[in-house]
mmCIF file of C-alpha atoms in Angstrom:
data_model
loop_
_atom_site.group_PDB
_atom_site.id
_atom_site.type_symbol
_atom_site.label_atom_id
_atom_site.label_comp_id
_atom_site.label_asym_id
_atom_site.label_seq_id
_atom_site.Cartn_x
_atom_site.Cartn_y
_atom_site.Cartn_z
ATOM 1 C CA UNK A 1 -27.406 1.638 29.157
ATOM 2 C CA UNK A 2 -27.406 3.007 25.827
ATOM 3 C CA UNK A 3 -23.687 2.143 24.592
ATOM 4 C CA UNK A 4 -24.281 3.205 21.018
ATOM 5 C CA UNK A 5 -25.796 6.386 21.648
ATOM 6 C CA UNK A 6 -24.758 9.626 20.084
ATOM 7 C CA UNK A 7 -23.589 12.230 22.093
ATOM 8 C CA UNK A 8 -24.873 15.661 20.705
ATOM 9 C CA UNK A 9 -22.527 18.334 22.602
ATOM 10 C CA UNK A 10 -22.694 21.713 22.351
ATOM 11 C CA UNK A 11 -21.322 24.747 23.702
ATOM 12 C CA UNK A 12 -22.821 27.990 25.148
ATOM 13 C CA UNK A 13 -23.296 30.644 23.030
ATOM 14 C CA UNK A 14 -21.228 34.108 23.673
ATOM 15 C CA UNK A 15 -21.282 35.207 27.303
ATOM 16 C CA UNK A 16 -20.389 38.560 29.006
ATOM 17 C CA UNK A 17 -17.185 37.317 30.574
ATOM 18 C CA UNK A 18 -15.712 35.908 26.851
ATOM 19 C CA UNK A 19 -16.639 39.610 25.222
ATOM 20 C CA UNK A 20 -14.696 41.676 27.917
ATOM 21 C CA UNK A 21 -12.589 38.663 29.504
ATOM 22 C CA UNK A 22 -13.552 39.685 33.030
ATOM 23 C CA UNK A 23 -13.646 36.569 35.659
ATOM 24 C CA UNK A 24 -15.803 38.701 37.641
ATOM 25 C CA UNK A 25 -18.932 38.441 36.361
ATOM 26 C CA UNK A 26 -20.857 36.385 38.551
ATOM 27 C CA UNK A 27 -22.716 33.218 36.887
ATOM 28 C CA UNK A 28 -21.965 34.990 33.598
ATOM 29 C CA UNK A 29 -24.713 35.355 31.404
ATOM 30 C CA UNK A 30 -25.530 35.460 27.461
ATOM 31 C CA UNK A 31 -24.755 38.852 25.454
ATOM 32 C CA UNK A 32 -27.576 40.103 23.115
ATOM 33 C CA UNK A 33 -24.872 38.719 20.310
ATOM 34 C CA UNK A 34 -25.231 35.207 22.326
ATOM 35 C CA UNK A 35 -28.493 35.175 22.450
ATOM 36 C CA UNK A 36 -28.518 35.425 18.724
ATOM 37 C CA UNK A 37 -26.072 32.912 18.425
ATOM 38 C CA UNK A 38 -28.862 30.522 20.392
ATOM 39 C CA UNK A 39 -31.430 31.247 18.535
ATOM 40 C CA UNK A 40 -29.694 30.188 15.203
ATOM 41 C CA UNK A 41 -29.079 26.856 16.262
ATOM 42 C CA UNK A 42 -32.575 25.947 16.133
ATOM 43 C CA UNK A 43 -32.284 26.850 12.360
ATOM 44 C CA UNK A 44 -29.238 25.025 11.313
ATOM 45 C CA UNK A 45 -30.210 21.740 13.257
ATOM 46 C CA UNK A 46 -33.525 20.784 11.792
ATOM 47 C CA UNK A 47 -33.031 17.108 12.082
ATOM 48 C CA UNK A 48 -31.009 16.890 15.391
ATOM 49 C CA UNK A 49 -34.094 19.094 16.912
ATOM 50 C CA UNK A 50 -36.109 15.991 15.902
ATOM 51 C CA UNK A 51 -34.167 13.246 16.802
ATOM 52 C CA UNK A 52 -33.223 14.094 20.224
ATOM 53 C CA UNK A 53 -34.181 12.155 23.069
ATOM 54 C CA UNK A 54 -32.603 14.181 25.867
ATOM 55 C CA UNK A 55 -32.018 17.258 26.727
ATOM 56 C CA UNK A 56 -29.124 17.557 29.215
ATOM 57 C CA UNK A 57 -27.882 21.186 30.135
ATOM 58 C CA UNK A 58 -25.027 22.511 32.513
ATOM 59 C CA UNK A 59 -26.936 25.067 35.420
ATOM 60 C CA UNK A 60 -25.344 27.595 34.555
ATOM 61 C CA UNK A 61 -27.180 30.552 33.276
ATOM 62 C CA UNK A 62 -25.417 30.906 29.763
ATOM 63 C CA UNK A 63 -25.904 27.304 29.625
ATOM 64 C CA UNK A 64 -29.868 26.787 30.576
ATOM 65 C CA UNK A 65 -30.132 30.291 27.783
ATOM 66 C CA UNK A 66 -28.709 28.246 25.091
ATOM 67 C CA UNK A 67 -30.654 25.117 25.676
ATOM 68 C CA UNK A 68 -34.020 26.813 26.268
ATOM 69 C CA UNK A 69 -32.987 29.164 22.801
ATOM 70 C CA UNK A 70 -31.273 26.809 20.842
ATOM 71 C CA UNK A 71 -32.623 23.265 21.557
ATOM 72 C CA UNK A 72 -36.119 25.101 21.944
ATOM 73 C CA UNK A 73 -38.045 22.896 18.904
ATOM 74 C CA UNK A 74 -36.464 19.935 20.807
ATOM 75 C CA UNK A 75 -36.854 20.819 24.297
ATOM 76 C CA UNK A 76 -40.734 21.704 23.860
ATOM 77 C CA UNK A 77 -41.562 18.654 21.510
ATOM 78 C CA UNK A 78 -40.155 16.665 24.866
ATOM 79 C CA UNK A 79 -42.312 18.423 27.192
ATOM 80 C CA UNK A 80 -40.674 21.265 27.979
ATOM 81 C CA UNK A 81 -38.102 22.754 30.007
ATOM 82 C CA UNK A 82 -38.898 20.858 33.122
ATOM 83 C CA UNK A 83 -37.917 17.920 31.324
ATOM 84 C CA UNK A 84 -34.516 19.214 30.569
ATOM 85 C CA UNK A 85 -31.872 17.243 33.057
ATOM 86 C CA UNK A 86 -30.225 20.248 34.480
ATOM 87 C CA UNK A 87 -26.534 18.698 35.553
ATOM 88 C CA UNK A 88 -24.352 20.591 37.730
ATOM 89 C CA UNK A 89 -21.538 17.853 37.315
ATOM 90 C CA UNK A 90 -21.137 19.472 33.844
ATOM 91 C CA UNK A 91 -20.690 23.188 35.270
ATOM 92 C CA UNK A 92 -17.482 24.930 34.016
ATOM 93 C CA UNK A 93 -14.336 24.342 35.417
ATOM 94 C CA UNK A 94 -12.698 26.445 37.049
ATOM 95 C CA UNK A 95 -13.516 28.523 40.362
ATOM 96 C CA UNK A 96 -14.099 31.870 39.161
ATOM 97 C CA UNK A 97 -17.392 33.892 39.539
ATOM 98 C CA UNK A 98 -17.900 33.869 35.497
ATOM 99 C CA UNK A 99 -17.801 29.724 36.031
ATOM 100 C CA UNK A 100 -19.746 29.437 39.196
ATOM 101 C CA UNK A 101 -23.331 28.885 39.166
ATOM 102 C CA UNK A 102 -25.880 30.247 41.095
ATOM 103 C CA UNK A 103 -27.819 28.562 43.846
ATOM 104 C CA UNK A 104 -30.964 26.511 43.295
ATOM 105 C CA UNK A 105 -33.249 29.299 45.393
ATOM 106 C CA UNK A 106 -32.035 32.222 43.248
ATOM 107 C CA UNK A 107 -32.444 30.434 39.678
ATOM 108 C CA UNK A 108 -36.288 29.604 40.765
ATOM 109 C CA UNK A 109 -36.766 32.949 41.957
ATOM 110 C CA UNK A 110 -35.688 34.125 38.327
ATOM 111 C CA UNK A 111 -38.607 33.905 35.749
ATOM 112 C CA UNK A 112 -36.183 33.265 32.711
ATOM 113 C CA UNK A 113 -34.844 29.885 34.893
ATOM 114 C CA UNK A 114 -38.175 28.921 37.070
ATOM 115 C CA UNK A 115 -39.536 26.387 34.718
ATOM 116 C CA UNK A 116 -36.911 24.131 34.727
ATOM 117 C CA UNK A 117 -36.512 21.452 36.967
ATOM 118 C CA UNK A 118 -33.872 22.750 39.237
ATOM 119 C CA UNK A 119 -33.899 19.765 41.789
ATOM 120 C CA UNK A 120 -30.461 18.396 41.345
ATOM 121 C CA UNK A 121 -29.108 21.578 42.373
ATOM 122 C CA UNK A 122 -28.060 20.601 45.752
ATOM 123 C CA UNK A 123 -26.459 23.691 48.230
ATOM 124 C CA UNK A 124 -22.886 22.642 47.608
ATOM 125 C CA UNK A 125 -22.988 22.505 43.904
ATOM 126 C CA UNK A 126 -21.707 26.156 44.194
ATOM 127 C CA UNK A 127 -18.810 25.771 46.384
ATOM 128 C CA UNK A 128 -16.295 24.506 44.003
ATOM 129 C CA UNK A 129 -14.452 22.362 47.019
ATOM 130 C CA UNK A 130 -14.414 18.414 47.369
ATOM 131 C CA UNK A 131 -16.394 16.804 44.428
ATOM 132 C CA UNK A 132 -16.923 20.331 42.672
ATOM 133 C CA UNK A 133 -13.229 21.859 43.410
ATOM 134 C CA UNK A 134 -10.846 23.382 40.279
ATOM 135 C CA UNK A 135 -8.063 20.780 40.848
ATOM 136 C CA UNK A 136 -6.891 18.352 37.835
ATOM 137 C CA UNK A 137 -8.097 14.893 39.448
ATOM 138 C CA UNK A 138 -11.586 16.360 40.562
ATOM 139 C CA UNK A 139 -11.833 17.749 37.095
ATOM 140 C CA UNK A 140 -11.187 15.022 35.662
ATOM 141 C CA UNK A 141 -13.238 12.845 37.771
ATOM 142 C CA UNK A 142 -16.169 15.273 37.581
ATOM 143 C CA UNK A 143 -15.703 14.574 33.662
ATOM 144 C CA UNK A 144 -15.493 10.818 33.835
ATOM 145 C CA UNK A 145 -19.129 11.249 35.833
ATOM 146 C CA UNK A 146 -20.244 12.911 32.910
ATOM 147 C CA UNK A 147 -19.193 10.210 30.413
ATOM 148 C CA UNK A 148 -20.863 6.958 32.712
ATOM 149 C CA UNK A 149 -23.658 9.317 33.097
ATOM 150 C CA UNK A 150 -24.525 9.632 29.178
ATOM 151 C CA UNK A 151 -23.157 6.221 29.000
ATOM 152 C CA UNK A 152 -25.790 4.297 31.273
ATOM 153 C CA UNK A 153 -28.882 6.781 30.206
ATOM 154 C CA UNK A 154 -31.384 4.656 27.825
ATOM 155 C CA UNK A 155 -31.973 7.380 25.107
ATOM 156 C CA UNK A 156 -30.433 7.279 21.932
ATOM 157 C CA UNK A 157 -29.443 10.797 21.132
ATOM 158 C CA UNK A 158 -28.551 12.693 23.788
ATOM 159 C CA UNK A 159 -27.626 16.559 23.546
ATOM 160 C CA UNK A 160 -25.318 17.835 26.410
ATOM 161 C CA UNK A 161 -25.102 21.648 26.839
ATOM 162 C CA UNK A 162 -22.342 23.037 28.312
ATOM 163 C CA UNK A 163 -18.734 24.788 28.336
ATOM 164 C CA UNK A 164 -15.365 24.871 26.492
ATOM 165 C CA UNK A 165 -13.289 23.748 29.620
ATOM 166 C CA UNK A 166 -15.494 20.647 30.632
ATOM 167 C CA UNK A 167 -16.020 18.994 27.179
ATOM 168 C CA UNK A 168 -12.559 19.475 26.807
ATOM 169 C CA UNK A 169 -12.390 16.904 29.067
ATOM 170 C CA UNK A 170 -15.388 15.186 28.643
ATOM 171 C CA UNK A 171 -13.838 14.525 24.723
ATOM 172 C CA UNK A 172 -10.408 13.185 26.260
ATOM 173 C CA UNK A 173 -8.408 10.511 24.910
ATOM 174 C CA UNK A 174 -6.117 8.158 27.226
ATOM 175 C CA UNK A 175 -3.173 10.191 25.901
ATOM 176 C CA UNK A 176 -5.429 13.645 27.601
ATOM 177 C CA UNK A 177 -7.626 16.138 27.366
ATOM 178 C CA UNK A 178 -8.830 17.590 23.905
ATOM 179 C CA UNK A 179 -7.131 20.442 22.912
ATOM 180 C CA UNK A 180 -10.056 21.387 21.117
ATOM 181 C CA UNK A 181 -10.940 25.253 20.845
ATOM 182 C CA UNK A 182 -14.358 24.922 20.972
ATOM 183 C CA UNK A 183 -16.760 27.958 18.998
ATOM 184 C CA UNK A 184 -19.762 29.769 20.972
ATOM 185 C CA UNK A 185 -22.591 27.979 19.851
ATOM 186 C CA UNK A 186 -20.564 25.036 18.381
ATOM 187 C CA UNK A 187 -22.424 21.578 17.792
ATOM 188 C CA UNK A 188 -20.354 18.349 17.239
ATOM 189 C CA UNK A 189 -21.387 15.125 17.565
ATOM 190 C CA UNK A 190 -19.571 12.138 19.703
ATOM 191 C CA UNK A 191 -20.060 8.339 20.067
ATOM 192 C CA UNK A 192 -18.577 6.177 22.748
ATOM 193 C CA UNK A 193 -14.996 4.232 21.888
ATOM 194 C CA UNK A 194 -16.859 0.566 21.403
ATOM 195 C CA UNK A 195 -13.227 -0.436 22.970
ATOM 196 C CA UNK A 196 -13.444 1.242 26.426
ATOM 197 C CA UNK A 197 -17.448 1.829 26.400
ATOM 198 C CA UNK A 198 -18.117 -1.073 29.149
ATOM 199 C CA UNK A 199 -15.437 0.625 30.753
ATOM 200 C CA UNK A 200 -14.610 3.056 34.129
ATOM 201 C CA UNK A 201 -12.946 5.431 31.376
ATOM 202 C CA UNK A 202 -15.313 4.870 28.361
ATOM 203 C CA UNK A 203 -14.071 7.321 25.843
ATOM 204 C CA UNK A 204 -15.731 9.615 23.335
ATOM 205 C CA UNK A 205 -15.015 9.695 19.656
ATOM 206 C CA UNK A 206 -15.788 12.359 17.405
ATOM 207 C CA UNK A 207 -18.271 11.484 14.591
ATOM 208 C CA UNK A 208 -18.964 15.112 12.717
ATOM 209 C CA UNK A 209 -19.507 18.628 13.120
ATOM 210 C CA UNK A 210 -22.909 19.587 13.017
ATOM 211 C CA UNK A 211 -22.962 23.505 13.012
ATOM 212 C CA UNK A 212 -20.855 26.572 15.053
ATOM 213 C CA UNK A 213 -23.003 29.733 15.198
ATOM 214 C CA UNK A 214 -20.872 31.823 16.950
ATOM 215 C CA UNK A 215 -16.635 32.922 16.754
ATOM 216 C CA UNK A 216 -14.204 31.896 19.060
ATOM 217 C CA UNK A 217 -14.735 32.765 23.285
ATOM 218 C CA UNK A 218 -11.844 31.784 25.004
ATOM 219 C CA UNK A 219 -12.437 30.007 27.961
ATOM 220 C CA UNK A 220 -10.838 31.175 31.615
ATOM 221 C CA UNK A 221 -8.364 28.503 31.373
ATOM 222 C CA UNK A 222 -7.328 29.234 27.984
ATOM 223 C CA UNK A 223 -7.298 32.885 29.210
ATOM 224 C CA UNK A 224 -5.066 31.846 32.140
ATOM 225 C CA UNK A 225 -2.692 30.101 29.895
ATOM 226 C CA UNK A 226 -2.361 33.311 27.946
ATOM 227 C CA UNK A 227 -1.476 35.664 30.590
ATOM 228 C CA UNK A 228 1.252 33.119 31.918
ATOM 229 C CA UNK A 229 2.563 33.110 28.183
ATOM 230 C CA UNK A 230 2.530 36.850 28.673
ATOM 231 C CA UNK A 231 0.437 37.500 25.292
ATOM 232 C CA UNK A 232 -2.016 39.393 27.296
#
């Protein structure tokens, strides 16, 4: 356990589903503009690229494209993508295609996705039911996993890639979830609450932003909440 670690989070760069707000898309991928976005990353984070001690990344595609294009410096100075923890408990949220990953086979059969180490995909990590399912408490719980997971690694600085829904709640406070907007390619960096870190809870704390590359994607839930407000 690594209680004072600092918790390097960062969010995907633009994808095809925040760019024409279609749910459809299946395991939604990076635009050219994303991909951009990525790449920049690498530029504005010249020390965190060489103080990082873990690479952690969501499975999704966007996801695994901004770690490999972002965190690249980092990820090949720690010997390369297959020793990037791919972590399916920090997919996206909710059940749409655009937030559901793909399964293990396909991603290997993919050249872009092959060299990472794609073992902890198991077959139900795509079925978004028990564990995995849209509801609050799973969410939640799925989010809490996260936290104990960063919480007992051993590495110092640890950069988690993922998406504007989950580190939403990842980042929660015991009043709730963040309410956060979080940019495409945004970097901020968390510690744990030294109050709650020994914890079931232990609690994030924000220590500084580090750099945002890209505008503001709205997520599908924030998209959701805007069509029930009727301002779509």
């Amino acid at each position: 356990m690594a209680p004072n670690s600092r918790i390097i989070l960062t969010r995907h760069a633009q994808a095809e589903h925040n760019v024409d707000l279609d749910y459809s898309i299946p395991d939604a991928p990076l635009t050219p503009l994303g991909k951009k976005q990525a790449a920049s990353l690498s530029r504005q984070m010249s020390d965190l690229q060489k103080e990082a001690d873990l690479i952690v990344s969501s499975p999704l595609r966007r996801t695994l494209q901004t770690t490999y294009m972002g965190w690249a410096p980092a990820v090949e100075r720690l010997g390369g993508l297959k020793k990037v923890v791919c972590l399916p408990q920090a997919q996206e949220c909710n059940d749409h295609p655009c937030d559901t990953g793909s399964p293990r086979e396909k991603l290997e059969a993919d050249p872009e996705f092959a060299s990472f180490n794609l073992e902890p995909l198991t077959p139900d990590w795509t079925s978004k039911r028990g564990f995995w399912a849209a509801d609050e408490a799973s969410l939640n719980a799925r989010a809490n996993w996260v936290r104990k997971f960063l919480r007992d690694r051993p590495e110092k600085n640890i950069v988690l890639v993922a998406h504007g829904d989950i580190l939403r709640r990842i980042t929660a406070t015991p009043k709730g979830n963040s309410g956060y907007n979080w940019k495409n390619a945004e970097v901020r960096i968390f510690e744990f609450d030294p109050k709650s870190v020994e914890s079931e809870e232990c609690w994030l704390y924000q220590k500084e932003d580090v750099a945002a590359a890209g505008g503001y994607g709205p997520t599908s839930t924030e998209l959701d909440i805007e069509e029930a407000a009727g301002k779509l």
